[in-house]
XYZ file of C-alpha atoms in Angstrom:
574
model
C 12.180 1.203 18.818
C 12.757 3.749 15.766
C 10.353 7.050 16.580
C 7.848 8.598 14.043
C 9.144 10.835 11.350
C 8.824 14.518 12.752
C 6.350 16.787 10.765
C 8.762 19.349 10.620
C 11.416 16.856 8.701
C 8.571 15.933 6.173
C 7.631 19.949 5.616
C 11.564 20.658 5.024
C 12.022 17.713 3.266
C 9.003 18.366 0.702
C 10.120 22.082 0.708
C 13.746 20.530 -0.636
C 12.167 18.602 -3.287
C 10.613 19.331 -6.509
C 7.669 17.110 -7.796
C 8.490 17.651 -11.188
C 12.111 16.223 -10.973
C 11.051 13.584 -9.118
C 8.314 12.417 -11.505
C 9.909 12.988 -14.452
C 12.901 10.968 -13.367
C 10.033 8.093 -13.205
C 7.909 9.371 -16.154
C 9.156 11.668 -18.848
C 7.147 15.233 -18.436
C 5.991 17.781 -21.249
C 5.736 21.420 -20.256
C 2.177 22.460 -21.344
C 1.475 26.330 -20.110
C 2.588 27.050 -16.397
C 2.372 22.832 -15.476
C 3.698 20.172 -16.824
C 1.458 16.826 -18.354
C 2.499 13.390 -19.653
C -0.128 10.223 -20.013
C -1.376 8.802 -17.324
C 0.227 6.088 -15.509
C -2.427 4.864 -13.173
C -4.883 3.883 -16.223
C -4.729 3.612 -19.907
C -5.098 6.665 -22.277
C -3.846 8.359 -25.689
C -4.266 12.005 -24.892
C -2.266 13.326 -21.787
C -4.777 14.299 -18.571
C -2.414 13.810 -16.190
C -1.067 16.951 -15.239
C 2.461 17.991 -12.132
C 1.970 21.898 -10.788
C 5.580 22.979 -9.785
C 3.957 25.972 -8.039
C 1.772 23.878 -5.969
C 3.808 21.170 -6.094
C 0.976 18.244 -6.349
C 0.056 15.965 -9.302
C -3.755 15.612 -10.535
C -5.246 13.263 -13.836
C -8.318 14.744 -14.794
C -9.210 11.622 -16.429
C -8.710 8.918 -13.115
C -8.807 11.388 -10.385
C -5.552 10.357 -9.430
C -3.673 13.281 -7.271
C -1.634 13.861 -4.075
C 2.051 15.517 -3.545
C 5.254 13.923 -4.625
C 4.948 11.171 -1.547
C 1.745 10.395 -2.754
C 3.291 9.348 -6.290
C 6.254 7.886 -5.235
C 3.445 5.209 -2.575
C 1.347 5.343 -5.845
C 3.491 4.633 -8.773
C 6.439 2.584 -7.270
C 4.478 1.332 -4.523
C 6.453 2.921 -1.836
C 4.842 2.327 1.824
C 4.788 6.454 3.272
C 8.099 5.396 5.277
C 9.986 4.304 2.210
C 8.959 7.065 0.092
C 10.083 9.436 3.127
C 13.626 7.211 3.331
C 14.356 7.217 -0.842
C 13.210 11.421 -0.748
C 15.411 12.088 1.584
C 18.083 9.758 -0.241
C 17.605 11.982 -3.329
C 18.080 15.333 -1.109
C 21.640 13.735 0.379
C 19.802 13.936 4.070
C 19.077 11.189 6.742
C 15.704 11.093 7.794
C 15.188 12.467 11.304
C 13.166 10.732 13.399
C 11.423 11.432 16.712
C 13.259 9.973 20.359
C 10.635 8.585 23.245
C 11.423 8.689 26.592
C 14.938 6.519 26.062
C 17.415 7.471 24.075
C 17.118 5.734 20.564
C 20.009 3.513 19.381
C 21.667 4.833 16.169
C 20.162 2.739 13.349
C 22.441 0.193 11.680
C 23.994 1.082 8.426
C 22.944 -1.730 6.485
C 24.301 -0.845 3.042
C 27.493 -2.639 3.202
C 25.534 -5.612 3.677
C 23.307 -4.989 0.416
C 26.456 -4.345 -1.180
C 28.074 -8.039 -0.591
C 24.461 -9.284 -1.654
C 24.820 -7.971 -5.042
C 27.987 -9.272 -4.974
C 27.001 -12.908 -4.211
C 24.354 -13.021 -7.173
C 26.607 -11.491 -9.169
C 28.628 -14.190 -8.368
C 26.056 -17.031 -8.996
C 24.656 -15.609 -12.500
C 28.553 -15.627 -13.817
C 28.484 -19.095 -12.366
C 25.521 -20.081 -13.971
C 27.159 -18.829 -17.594
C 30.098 -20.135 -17.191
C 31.094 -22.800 -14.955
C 32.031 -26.288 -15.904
C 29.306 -27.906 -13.966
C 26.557 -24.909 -15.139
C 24.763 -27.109 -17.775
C 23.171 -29.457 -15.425
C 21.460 -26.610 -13.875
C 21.037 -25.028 -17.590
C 19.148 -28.240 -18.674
C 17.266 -28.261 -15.421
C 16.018 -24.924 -16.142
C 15.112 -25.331 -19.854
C 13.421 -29.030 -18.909
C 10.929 -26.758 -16.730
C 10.451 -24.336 -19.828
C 12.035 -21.408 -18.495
C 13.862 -19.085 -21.360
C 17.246 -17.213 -21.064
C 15.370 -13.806 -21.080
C 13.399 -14.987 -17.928
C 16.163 -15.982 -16.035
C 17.556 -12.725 -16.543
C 14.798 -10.709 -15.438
C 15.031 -13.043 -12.320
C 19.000 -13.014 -12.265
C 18.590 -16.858 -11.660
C 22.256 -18.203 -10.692
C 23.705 -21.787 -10.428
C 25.794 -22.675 -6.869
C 28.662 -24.963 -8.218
C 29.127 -28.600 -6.336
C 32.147 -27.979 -3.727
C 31.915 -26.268 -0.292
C 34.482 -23.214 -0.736
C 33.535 -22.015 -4.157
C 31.535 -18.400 -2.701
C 34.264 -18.576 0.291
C 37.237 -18.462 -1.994
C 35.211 -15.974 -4.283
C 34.068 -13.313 -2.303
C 35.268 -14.274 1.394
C 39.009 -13.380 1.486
C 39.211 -10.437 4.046
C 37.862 -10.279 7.947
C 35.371 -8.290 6.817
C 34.566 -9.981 3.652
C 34.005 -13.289 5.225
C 32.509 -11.374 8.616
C 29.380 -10.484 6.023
C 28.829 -13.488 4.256
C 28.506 -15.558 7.779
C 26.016 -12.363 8.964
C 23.944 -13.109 5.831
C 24.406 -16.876 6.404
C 25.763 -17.058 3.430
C 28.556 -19.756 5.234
C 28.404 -21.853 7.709
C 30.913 -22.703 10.535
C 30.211 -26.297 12.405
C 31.137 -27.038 15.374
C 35.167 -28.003 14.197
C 35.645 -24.162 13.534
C 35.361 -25.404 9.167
C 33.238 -22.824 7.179
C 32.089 -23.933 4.370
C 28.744 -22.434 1.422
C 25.432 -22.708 2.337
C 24.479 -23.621 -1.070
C 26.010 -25.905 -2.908
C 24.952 -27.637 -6.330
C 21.894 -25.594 -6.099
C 19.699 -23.464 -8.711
C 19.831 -20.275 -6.461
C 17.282 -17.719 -6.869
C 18.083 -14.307 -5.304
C 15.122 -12.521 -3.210
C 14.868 -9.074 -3.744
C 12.556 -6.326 -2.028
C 10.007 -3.807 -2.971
C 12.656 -1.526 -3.597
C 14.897 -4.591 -5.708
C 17.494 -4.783 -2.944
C 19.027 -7.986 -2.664
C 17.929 -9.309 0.564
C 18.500 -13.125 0.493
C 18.919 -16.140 -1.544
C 16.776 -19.604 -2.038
C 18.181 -22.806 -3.539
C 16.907 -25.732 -5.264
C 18.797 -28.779 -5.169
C 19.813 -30.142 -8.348
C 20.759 -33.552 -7.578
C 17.507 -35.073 -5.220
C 18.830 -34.496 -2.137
C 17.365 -32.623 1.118
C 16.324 -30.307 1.419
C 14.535 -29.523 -1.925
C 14.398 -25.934 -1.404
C 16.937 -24.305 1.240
C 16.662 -20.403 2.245
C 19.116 -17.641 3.881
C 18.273 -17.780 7.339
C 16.824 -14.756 9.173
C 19.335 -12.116 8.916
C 19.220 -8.123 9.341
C 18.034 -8.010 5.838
C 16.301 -11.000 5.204
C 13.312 -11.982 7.658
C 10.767 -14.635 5.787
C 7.749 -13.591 7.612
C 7.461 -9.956 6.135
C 8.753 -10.513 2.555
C 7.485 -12.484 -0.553
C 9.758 -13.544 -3.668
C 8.668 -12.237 -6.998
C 7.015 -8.772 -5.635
C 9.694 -6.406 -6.797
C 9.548 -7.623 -10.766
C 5.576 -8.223 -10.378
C 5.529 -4.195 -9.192
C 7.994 -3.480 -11.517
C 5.894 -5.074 -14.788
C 3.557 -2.681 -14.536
C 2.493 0.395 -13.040
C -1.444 -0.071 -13.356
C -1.137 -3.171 -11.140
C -4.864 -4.105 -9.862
C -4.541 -7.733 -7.614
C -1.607 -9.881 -6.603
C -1.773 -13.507 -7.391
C -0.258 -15.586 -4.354
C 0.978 -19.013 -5.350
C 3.272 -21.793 -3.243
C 6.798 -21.513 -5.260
C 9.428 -19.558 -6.948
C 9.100 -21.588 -10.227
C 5.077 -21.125 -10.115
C 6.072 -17.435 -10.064
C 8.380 -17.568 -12.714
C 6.673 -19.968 -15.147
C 3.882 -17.824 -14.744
C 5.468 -14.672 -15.378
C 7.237 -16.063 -18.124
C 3.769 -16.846 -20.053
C 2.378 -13.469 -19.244
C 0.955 -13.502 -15.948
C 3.384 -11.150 -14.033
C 1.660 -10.226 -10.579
C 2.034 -13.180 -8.873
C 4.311 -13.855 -5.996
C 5.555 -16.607 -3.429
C 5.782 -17.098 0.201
C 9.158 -18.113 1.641
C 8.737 -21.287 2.635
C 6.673 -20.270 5.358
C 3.042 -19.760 5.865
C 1.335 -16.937 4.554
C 1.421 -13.828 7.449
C -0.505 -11.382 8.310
C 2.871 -9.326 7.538
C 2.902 -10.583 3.984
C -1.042 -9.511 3.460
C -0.265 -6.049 4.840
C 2.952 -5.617 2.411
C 0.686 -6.980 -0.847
C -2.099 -4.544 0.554
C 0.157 -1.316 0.116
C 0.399 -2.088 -3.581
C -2.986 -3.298 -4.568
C -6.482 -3.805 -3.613
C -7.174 -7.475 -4.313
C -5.268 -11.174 -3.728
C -6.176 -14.067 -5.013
C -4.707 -17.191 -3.114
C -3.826 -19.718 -5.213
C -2.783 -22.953 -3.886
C -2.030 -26.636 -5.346
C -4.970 -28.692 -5.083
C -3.267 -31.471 -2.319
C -4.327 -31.264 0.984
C -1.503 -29.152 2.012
C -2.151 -26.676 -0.603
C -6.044 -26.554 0.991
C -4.584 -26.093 4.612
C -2.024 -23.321 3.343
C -5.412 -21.271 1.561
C -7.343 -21.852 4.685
C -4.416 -20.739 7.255
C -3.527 -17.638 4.550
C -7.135 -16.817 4.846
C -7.525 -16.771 8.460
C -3.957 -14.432 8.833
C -5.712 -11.954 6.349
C -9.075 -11.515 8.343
C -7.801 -8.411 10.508
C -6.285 -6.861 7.318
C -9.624 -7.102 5.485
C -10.617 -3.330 6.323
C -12.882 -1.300 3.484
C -11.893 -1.423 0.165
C -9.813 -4.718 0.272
C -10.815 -8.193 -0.713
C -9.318 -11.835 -1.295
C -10.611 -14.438 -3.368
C -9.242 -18.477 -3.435
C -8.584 -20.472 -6.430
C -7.498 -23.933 -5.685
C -6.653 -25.836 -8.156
C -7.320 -29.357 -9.043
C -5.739 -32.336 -7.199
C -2.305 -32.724 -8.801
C -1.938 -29.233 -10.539
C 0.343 -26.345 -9.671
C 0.468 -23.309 -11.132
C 3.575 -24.441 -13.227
C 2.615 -27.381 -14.805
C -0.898 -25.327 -15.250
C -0.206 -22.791 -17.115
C 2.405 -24.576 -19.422
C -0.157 -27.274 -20.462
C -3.198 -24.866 -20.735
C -1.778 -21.640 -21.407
C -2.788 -17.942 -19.519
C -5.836 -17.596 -20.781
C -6.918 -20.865 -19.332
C -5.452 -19.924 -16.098
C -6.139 -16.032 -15.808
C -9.972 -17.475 -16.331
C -9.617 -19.461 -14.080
C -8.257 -16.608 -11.861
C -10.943 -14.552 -13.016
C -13.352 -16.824 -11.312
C -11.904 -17.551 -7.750
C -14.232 -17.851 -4.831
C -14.609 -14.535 -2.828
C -13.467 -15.095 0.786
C -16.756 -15.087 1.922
C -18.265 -18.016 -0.165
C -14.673 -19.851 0.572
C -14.985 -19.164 4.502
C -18.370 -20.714 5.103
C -18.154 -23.204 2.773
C -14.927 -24.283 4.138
C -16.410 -24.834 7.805
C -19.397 -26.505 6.196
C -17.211 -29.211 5.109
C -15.721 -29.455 8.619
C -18.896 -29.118 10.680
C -22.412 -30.472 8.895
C -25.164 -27.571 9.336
C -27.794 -30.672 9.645
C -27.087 -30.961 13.324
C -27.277 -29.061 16.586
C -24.101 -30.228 16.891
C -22.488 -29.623 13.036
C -23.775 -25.724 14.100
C -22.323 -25.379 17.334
C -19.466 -26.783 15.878
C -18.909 -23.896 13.150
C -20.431 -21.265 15.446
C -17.598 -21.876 17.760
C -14.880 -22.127 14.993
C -16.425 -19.237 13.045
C -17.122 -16.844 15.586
C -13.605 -15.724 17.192
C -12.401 -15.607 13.515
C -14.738 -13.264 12.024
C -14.066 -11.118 15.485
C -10.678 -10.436 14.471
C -12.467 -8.448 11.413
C -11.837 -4.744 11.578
C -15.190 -2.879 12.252
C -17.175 -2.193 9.350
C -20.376 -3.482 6.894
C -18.319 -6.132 5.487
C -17.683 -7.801 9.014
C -21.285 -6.757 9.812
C -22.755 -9.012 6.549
C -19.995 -11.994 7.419
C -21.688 -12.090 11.330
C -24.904 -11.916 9.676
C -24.677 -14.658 7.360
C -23.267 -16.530 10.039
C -26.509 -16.479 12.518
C -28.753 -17.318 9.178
C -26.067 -20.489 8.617
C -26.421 -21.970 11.845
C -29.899 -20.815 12.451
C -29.363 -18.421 15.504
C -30.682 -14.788 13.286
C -31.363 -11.552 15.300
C -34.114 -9.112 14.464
C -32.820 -5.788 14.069
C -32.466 -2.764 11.571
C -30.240 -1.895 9.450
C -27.675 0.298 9.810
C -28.071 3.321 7.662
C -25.195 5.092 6.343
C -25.261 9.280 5.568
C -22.730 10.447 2.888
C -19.918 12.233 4.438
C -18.703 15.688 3.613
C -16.832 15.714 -0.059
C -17.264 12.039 -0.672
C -18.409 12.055 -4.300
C -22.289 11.142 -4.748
C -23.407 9.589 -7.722
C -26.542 11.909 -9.492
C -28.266 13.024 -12.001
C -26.644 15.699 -13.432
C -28.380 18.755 -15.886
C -25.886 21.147 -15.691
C -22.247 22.022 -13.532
C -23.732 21.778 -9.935
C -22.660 25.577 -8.243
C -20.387 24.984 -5.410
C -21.472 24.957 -2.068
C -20.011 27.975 -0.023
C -18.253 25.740 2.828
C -16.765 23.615 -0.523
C -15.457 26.480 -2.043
C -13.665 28.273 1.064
C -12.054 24.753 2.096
C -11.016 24.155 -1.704
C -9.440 27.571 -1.633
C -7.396 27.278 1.279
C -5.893 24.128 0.114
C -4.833 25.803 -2.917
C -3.503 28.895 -1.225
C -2.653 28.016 2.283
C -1.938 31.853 3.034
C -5.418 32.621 2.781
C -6.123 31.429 6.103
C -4.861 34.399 7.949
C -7.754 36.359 6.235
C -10.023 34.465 8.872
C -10.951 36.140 11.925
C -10.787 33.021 14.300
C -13.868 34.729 16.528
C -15.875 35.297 14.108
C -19.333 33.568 14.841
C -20.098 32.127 11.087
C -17.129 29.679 12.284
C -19.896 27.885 15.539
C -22.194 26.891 12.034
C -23.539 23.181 12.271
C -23.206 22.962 8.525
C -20.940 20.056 6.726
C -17.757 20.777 6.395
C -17.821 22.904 9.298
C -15.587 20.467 11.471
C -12.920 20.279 8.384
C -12.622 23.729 7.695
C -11.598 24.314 11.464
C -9.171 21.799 11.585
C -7.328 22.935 8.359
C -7.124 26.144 10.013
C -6.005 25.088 13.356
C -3.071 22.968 11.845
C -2.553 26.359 9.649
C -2.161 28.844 12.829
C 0.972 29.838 13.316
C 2.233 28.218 9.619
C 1.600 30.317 6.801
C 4.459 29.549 4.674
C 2.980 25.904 4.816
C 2.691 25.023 0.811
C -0.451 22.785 -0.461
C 1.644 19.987 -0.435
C 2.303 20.174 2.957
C -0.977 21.066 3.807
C -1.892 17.928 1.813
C 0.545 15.479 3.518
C -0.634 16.805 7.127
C -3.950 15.052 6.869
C -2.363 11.509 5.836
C -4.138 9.533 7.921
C -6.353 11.793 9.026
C -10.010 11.029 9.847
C -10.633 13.946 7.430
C -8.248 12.605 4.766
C -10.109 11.327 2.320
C -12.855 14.602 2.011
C -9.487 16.799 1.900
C -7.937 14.775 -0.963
C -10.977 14.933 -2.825
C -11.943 18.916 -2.315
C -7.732 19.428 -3.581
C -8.126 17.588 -6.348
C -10.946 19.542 -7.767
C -10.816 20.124 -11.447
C -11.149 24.521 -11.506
C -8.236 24.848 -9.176
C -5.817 23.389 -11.127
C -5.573 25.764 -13.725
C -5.288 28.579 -10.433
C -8.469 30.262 -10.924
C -8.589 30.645 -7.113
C -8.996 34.391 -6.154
C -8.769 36.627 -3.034
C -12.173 38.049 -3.788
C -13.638 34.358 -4.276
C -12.530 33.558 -0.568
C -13.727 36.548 0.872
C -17.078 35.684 -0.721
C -17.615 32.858 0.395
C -16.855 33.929 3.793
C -19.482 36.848 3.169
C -21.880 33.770 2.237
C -21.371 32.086 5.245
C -21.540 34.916 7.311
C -24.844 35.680 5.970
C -26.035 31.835 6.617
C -24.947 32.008 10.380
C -26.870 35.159 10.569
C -30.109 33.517 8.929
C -29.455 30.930 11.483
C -29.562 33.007 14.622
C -31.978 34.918 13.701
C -34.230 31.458 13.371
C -33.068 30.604 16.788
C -34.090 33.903 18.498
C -37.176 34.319 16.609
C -38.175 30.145 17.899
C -38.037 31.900 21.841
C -39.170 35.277 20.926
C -41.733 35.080 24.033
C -38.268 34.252 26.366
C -35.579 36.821 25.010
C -33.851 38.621 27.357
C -32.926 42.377 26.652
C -29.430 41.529 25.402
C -31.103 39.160 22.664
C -33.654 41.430 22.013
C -31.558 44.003 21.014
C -29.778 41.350 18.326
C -33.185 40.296 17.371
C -33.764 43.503 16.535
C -30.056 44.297 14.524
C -30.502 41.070 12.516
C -34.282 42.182 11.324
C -32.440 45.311 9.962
């Protein structure tokens, strides 16, 4: 099993890299003073807020809030899990990523690239066939009888398979190694005579790409009604249909400010609708939809509508994709269903009634919640003891498989009002945490608290830390923040030349994460207005608060004090 990356590796790593290169390889950069700005890409807007600080080495949009180090924009922008963004910055830097060993020795990973290389070979090879073979216009006519355009099939790289079983073989498969490849990718076949012969054959073949737009497999429709209809790669060391969805890499690619991921039944529902404007859906592989293939949408965006034909399959596909996705449902994610009327697909949709019929139609899908009971209702009548036992006992081990949390809390809830079995009890109540952002009523800028304004610092100017006196009492202070600040320092001991971005990307993860991203982004530090004499003040602040807070303490048992406490009684009343 491959070991976690090494915090050292990602330190040297982001110490090798600069954010500004990196982004502006991605998004063209203006210098503007000492930083560098360009318009946002995470939302829409004429004047430039987003801003890249080479000497802190993070990224910040004053207008969305958007900020984090160059991992964080590479996860953000081209929707890079943390691992990939790791794997294509260390790509950029010439240097393999490093990666911890357990207790056994780790195997050397697998150089897969010669592999991707014969895969952009093959599709090469099917797009020229698809131009220019004899047999290419049956597939052509195919294609334009479902309404699909030249430009489309580009952006797809849509190929045609020619009738005849050696046409890739002969092609591509002339060498050991050559033909060694194309059998690993299943490319060919060998039966049981020792004859290898193409998988696909008189086939519309539509390669399968990854996040990153890697080549990873092939899927074939047959042209002349034979069976199967559609035929895949089989699981290979690229390809494995369980973790991977066609259409994701253009859909991610169309746009940066991506907000929900339509999931539909078929390559051609993916491409008719991306060809009419509707370019964020994708397809499962001719599999059910996995838990895998939730988590992989859920890295890119926040919401996924499942949208399934409106046959009875298509109902037991939204109903199975729905159950898979209930431990993935954790704060800040949701699905909604849209099933479609009995006899519609997404295709056929979309070209008779145009987007705006069907992104209204999207627009109003069911939530999950509304779907899930009303699903069970159908299959167990809430008239009856029995109908509620029924969906208590189908309903129940489902919605345990919920990760912790109020949403899983409301689903439980409405399930003991459904089948009439409620518990008294009160709600939970929920306290803002540390440096998550309150909505008030603001007269004026609000002055900065002094815990706020310490933490804030450090993660500016990491360095600062050693000006802390690690005994000091003000440090024991059961104030907010208190917890956070001593963590940031106790990752800093021992690490001064740590940068912000490191500092930053230490805390992925972190219980503490979220409160640390939002005191670094904060609008003032920036523009490095951060001083030595503002730190030390606010330690001087807090050092006067622990003091008030002793003093309360000893003067509460001034009738028990013994001499020693008397005596600091008697210093703090100075």
């Amino acid at each position: 099993m491959a070991g976690r990356i090494p915090q050292h590796f990602i330190d040297d790593l982001l110490a090798r890299t600069d954010i500004v290169e990196v982004i502006d390889s991605l998004l063209p950069l203006k210098k503007k003073g000492a930083n560098y700005s360009a318009c946002c890409p995470f939302h829409n807007e004429k004047t430039p807020s987003f801003t890249v600080s080479q000497d802190k080495q993070f990224y910040h949009c004053f207008g969305c809030g958007q900020s984090g180090s160059v991992i964080g924009f590479l996860m953000d922008y081209s929707h890079f899990s943390f691992v990939e963004a790791i794997e294509e910055l260390a790509s950029r830097a010439g240097v393999e990523v490093v990666r911890e060993q357990g207790f056994e020795t780790e195997k050397p990973k697998r150089d897969l690239s010669p592999l991707l290389r014969m895969n952009e070979k093959v599709s090469d090879f099917y797009q020229q066939q698809l131009r220019q073979h004899g047999a290419s216009h049956i597939a052509a006519e195919y294609l334009k009888n479902r309404g699909l355009t030249g430009e489309v099939a580009k952006t797809f790289q849509l190929g045609f398979a020619p009738p005849g079983w050696s046409n890739l073989l002969s092609s591509l498969g002339q060498d050991n190694d050559s033909l060694h490849q194309l059998g690993e990718l299943g490319l060919v076949v060998t039966n049981e005579n020792n004859k290898t012969y193409d998988r696909f054959r008189e086939r519309i073949i539509f390669p399968i790409r990854n996040k990153r737009g890697q080549t990873i497999g092939f899927g074939g429709r047959v042209l002349d009604g034979g069976e199967p209809k559609y035929l895949n790669s089989p699981e290979t060391p690229l390809y494995h249909k369980g973790r991977e969805v066609y259409g994701l890499y253009e859909a991610l690619k169309s746009s940066t400010k991506i907000q929900q991921i339509i999931v539909v039944e078929g390559y051609l529902d993916v491409i008719s609708l991306y060809q009419q404007g509707v370019t964020n859906a994708v397809a499962a592989l001719g599999t059910a939809i996995t838990r895998e293939h939730v988590d992989l949408l859920f890295r890119s965006v926040s919401t996924l509508v499942i949208c399934m034909d409106g046959d009875t399959a298509g109902q037991k596909a939204a109903w199975r994709a729905v159950t898979n996705a209930l431990p993935a449902l954790r704060t800040g994610r949701q699905i909604k269903v849209l099933l479609l009327a009995e006899g519609e697909d997404p295709d056929s949709l979309i070209r008779e009634k145009g987007a705006s019929h069907f992104e209204q139609l999207v627009e109003q899908a069911t939530p999950l919640s509304s779907y899930f009971f009303d699903y069970l209702g159908k299959q167990h009548p809430l008239t009856t003891i029995e109908g509620r036992a029924g969906f208590m006992e189908q309903a129940k081990p489902l919605l345990d498989t919920l990760p912790a949390g109020a949403f899983a809390e409301l689903m439980k809830k409405q399930l003991a009002q459904l089948t009439k079995m409620e518990k008294q009890g009160a709600a939970a109540s929920f306290k803002p945490r540390f440096g998550a952002r309150q909505v008030v009523k603001k007269t004026g800028a609000a002055p900065l608290s002094a815990m706020r304004h310490l933490i804030m610092l450090i993660l500016h100017e990491p360095a600062l830390v050693q000006k802390i006196n690690t005994q000091d009492a003000w440090l024991q202070l059961n104030v907010p923040g208190m917890p956070v600040l001593n963590e940031i320092i106790s990752v800093l001991n021992g690490h001064i030349e740590v940068s912000p971005a490191m500092l930053l990307e230490r805390f992925r993860g972190h219980e503490h994460e979220k409160i640390i991203r939002a005191l670094f982004a904060e609008e003032r530090l920036i523009e490095g207005e951060s001083t030595e004499q503002e730190f030390l003040g606010a330690i001087e602040r807090l050092k006067e608060q622990a003091k008030k807070s002793r003093y309360e303490i000893l003067l509460a048992k001034a009738e028990d004090l013994s001499e020693e406490e008397r005596d600091e009684l008697r210093e703090l009343m100075k």
